[in-house]
CSV table of C-alpha atoms and ligand atoms in Angstrom, one decimal:
chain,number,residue,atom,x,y,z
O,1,UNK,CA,0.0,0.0,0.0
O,2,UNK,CA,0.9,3.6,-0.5
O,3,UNK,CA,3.6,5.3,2.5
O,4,UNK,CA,2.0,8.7,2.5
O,5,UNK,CA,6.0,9.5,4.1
O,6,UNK,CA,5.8,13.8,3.8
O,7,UNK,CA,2.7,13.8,5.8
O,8,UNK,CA,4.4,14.4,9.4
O,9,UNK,CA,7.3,16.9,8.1
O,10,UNK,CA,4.6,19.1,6.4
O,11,UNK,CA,2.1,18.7,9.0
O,12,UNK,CA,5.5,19.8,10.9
O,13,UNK,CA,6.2,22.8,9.5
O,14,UNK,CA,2.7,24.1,9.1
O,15,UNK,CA,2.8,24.0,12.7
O,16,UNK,CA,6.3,26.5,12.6
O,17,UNK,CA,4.0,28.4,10.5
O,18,UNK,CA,6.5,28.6,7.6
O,19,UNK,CA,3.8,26.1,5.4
O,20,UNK,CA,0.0,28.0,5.3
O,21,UNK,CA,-1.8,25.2,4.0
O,22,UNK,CA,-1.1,21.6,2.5
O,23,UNK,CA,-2.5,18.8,0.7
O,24,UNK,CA,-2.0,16.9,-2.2
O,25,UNK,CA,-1.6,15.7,-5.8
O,26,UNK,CA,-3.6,12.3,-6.4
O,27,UNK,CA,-3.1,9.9,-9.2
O,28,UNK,CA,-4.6,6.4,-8.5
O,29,UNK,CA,-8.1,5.0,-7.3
O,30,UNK,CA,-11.0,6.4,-5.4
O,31,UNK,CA,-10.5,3.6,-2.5
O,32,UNK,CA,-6.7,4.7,-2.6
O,33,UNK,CA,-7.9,8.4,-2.1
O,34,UNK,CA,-10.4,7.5,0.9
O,35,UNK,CA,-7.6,5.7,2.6
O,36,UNK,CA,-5.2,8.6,2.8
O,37,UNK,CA,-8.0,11.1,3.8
O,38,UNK,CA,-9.4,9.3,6.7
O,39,UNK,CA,-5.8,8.8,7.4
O,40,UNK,CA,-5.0,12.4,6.7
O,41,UNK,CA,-8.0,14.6,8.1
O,42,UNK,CA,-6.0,17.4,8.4
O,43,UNK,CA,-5.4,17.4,4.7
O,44,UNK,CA,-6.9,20.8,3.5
O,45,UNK,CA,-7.3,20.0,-0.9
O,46,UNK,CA,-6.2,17.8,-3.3
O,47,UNK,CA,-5.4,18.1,-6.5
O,48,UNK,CA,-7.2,15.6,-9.0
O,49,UNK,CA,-7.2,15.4,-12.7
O,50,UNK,CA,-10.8,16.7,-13.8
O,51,UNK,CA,-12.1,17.0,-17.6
O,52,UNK,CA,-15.1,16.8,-19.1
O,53,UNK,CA,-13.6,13.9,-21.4
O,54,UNK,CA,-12.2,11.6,-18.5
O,55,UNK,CA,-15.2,12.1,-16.1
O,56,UNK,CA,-16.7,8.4,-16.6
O,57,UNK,CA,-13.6,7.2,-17.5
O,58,UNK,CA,-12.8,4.1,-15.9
O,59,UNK,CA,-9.0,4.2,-15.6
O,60,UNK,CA,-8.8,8.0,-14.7
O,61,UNK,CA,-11.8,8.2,-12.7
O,62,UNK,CA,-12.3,11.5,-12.6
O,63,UNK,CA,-15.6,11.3,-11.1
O,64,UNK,CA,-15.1,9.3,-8.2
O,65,UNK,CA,-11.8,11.0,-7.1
O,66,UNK,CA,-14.3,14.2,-6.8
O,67,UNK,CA,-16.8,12.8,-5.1
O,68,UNK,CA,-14.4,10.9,-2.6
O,69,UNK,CA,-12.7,14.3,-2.3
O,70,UNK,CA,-15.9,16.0,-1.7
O,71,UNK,CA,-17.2,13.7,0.6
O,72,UNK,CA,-14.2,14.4,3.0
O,73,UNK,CA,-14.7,17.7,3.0
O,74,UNK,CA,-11.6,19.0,0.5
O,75,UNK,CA,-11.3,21.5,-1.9
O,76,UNK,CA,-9.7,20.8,-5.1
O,77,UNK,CA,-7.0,22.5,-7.3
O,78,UNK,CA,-7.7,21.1,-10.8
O,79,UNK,CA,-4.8,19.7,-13.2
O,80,UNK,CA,-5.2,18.5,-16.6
O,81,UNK,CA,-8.6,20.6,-17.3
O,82,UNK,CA,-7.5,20.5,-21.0
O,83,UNK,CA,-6.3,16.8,-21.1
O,84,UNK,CA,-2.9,18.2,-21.7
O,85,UNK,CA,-4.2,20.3,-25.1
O,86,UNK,CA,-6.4,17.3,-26.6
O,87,UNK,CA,-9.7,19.2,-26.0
O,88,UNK,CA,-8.4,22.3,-27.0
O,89,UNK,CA,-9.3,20.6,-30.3
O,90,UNK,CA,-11.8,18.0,-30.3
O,91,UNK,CA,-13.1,15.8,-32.3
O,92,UNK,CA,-15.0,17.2,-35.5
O,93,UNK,CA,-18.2,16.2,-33.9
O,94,UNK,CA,-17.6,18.2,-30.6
O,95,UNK,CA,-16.5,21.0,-32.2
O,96,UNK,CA,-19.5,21.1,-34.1
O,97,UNK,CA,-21.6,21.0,-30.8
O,98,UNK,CA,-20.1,23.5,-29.0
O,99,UNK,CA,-19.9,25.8,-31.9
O,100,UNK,CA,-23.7,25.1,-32.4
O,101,UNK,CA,-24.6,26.6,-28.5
O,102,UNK,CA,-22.0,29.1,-28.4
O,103,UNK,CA,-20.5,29.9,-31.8
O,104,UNK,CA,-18.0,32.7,-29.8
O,105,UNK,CA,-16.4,30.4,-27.3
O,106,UNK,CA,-12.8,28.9,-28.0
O,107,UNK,CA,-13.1,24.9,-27.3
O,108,UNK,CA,-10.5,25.5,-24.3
O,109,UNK,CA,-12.6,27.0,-22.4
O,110,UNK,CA,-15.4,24.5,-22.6
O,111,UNK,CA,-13.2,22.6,-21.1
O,112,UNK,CA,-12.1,25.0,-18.2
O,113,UNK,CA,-15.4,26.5,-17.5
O,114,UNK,CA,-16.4,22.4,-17.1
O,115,UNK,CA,-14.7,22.1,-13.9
O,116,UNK,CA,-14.8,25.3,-12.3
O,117,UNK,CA,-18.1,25.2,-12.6
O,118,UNK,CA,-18.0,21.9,-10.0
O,119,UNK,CA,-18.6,22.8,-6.5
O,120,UNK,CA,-15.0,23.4,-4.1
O,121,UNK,CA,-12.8,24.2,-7.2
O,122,UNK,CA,-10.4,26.3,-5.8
O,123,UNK,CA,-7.3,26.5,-8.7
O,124,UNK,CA,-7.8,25.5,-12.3
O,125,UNK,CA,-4.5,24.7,-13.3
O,126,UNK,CA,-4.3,25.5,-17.2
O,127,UNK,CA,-1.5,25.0,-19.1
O,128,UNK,CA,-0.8,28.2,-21.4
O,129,UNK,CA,2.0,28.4,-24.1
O,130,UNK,CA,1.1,31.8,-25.3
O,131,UNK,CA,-0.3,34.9,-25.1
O,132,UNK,CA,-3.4,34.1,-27.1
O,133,UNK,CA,-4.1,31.8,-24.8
O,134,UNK,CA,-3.8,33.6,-21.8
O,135,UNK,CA,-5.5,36.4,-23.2
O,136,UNK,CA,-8.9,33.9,-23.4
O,137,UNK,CA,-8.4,32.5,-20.6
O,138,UNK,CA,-8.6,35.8,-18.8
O,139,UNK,CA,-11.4,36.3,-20.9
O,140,UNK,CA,-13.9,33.6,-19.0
O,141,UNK,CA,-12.3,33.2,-15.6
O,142,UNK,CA,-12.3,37.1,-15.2
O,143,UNK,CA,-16.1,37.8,-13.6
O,144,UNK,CA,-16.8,33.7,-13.9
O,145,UNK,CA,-19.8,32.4,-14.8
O,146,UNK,CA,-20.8,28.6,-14.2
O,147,UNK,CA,-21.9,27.1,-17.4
O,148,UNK,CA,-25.7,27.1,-17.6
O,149,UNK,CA,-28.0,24.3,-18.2
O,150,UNK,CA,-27.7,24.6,-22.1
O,151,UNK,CA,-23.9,24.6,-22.1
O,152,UNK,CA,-24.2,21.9,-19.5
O,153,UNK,CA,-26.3,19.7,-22.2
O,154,UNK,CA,-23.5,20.2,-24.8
O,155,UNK,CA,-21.3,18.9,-22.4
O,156,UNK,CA,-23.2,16.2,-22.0
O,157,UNK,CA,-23.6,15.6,-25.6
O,158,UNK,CA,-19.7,15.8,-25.8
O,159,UNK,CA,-18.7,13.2,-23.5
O,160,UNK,CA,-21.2,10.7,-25.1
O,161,UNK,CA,-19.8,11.3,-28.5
O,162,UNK,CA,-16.5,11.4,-26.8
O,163,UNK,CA,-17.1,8.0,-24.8
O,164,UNK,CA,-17.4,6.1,-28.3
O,165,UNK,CA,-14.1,7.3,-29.9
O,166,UNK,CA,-11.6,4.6,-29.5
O,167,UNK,CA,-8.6,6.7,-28.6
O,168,UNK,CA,-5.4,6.5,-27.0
O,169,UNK,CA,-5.6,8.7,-23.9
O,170,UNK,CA,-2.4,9.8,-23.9
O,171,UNK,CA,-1.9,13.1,-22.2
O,172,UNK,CA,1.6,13.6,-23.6
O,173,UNK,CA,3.0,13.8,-20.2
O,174,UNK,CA,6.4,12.1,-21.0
O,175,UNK,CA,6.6,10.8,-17.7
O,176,UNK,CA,7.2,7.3,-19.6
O,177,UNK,CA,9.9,8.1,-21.8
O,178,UNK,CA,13.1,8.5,-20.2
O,179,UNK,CA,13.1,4.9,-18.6
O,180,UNK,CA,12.6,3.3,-21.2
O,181,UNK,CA,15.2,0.9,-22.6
O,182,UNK,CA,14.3,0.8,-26.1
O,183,UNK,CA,14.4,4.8,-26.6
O,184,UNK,CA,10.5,4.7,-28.1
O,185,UNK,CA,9.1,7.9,-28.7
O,186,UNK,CA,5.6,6.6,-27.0
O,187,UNK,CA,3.8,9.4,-26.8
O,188,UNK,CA,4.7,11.1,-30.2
O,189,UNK,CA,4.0,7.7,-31.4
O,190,UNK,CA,0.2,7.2,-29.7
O,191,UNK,CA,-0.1,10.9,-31.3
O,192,UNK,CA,0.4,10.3,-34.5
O,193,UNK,CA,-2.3,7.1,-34.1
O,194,UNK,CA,-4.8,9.5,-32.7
O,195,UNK,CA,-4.5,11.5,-35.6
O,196,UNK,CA,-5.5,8.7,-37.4
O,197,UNK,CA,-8.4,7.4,-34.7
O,198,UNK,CA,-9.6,11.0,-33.8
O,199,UNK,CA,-9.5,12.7,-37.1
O,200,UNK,CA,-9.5,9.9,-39.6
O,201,UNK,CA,-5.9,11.5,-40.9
O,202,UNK,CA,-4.3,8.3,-42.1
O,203,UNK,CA,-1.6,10.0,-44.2
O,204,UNK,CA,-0.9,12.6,-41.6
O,205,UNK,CA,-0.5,9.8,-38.6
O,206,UNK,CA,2.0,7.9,-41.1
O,207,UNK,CA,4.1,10.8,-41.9
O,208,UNK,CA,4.1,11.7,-38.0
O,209,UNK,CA,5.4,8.8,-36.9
O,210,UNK,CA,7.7,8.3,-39.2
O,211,UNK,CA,9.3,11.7,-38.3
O,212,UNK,CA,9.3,10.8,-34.7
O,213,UNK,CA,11.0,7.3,-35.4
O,214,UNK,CA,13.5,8.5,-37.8
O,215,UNK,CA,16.6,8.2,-35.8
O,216,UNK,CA,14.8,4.9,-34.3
O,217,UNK,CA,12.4,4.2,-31.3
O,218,UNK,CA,9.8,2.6,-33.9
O,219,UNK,CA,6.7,0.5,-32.3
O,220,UNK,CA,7.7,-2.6,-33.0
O,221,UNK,CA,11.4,-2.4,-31.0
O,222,UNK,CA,9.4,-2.4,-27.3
O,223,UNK,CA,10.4,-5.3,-25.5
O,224,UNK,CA,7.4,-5.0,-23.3
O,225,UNK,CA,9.8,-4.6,-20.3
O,226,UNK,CA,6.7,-2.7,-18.5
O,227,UNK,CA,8.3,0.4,-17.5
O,228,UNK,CA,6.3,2.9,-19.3
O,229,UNK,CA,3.1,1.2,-17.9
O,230,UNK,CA,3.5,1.7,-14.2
O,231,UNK,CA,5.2,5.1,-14.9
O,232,UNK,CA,1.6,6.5,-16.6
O,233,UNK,CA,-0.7,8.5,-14.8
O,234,UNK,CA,-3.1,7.4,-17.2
O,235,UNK,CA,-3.1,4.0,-16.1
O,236,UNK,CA,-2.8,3.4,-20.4
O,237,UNK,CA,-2.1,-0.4,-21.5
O,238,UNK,CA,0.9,0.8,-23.6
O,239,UNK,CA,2.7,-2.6,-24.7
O,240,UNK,CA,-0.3,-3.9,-26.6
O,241,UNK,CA,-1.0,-0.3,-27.7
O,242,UNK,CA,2.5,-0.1,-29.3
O,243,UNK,CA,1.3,-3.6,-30.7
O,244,UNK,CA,-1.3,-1.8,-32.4
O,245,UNK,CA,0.8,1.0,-33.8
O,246,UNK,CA,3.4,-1.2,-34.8
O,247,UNK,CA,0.6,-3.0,-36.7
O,248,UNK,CA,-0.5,0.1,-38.5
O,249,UNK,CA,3.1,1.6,-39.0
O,250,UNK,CA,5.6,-0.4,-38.8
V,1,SF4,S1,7.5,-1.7,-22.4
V,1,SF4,FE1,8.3,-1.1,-24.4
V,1,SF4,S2,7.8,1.0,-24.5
V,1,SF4,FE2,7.6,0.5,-22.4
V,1,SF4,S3,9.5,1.1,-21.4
V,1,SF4,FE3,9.7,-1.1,-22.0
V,1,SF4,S4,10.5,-1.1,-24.1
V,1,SF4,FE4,9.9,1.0,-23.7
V,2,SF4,S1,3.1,8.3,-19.3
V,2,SF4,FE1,1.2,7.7,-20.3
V,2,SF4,S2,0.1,9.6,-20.7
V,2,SF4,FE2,2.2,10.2,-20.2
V,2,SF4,S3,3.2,10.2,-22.3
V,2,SF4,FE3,3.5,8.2,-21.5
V,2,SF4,S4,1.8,7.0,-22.3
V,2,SF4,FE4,1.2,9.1,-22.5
């Protein structure tokens, strides 16, 4: 079982007053997350990853980890609202949904406005890589209004469509990469497949992966030695998906 081993020297110096308030960032199961909170009363938030895509999902489950978090009490800083970029562009479908209720909000903030509008959100941690994006982010969290029950319907509407896309949900976190024996470029690799699951881009996902293979790393080299799989947050079966890209690729 999990050794939560910081607890006591934060819990420590919150008492020296040099820490304000603590809790933290939780990757793993609902019962996991119960455990440490009834352990850990004094925990003030967590931080969970929340989106409207992985809410239902089994393997991330977004859901649940609220509702446990919720049920202890916690407020909740907010990581991966975007799914690491993914729903800043949809699928076609989505897009076409949102743009159909609101045809002047950017598909980000769909996304964003999701979970803040979720009771005890305290932080929405977005990821921003320019000033564009900043500039519309500021837009909708400036003066912040919960989506209504319209928008909530698209949403909705999204995460069915969304639940019946066979996907790789890769968050392009990289936390598998630099372990791995074989040098595979796994998530430019499950990127290039999406483009061809999400978007139907067969050409595209082709030439993708065979830039980020060209100096080697290609599907079919993993020796299924397991590493990348207990290193991803996303719990994501990625031996047999490399299987299925080397399949289609290689
Ligand atoms: S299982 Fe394959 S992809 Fe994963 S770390 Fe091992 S060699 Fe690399
Ligand atoms: S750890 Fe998982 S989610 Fe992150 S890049 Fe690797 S496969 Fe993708």
């Amino acid at each position: 079982m999990y050794i939560f081993i910081v607890a006591d020297f934060v819990k420590e110096q919150k008492e020296k007053g040099l820490i304000k308030h603590w809790g933290f960032s939780f990757h793993a199961t609902p019962d996991i997350l119960d455990e440490i909170l009834t352990a850990h009363p004094d925990a003030e938030f967590v931080q969970l990853q929340l989106n409207y895509a992985d809410w239902e999902n089994p393997k991330v489950t977004a859901r649940e980890n609220y509702e446990v978090a919720r049920k202890h009490g916690k407020s909740i800083i907010v990581m991966e609202p975007v799914k690491g970029g993914a729903l800043a562009e949809p699928p076609v479908e989505v897009q076409k949904i949102f743009r159909e209720t609101d045809s002047e909000a950017s598909f980000a903030s769909w996304a964003i406005r999701y979970v803040a509008s979720l009771d005890g959100i305290i932080t929405v941690l977005s990821g921003m890589s320019n000033l564009s994006q900043m500039q519309d982010n500021l837009s909708y969290m400036e003066n912040f209004k919960p989506l209504n029950q319209e928008e909530q319907t698209a949403i909705r509407k999204a995460q069915e469509i969304m639940t019946g896309i066979k996907s790789i949900p890769c968050t392009s976190c990289h936390y598998c990469t630099s372990g791995c024996p074989q040098q595979i470029p796994i998530p430019e690799i499950f990127s290039a497949r999406n483009q061809q699951l999400i978007w139907g881009q067969l050409e595209k996902g082709v030439e993708e992966y065979r830039n980020s293979t060209k100096n080697g790393g290609k599907a079919s080299e993993c020796i299924a030695c397991g590493q990348c799989e207990s290193a991803c947050p996303q719990q994501i079966d990625v031996i047999n998906k490399l299987k299925e890209c080397a399949d289609c690729f290689d």
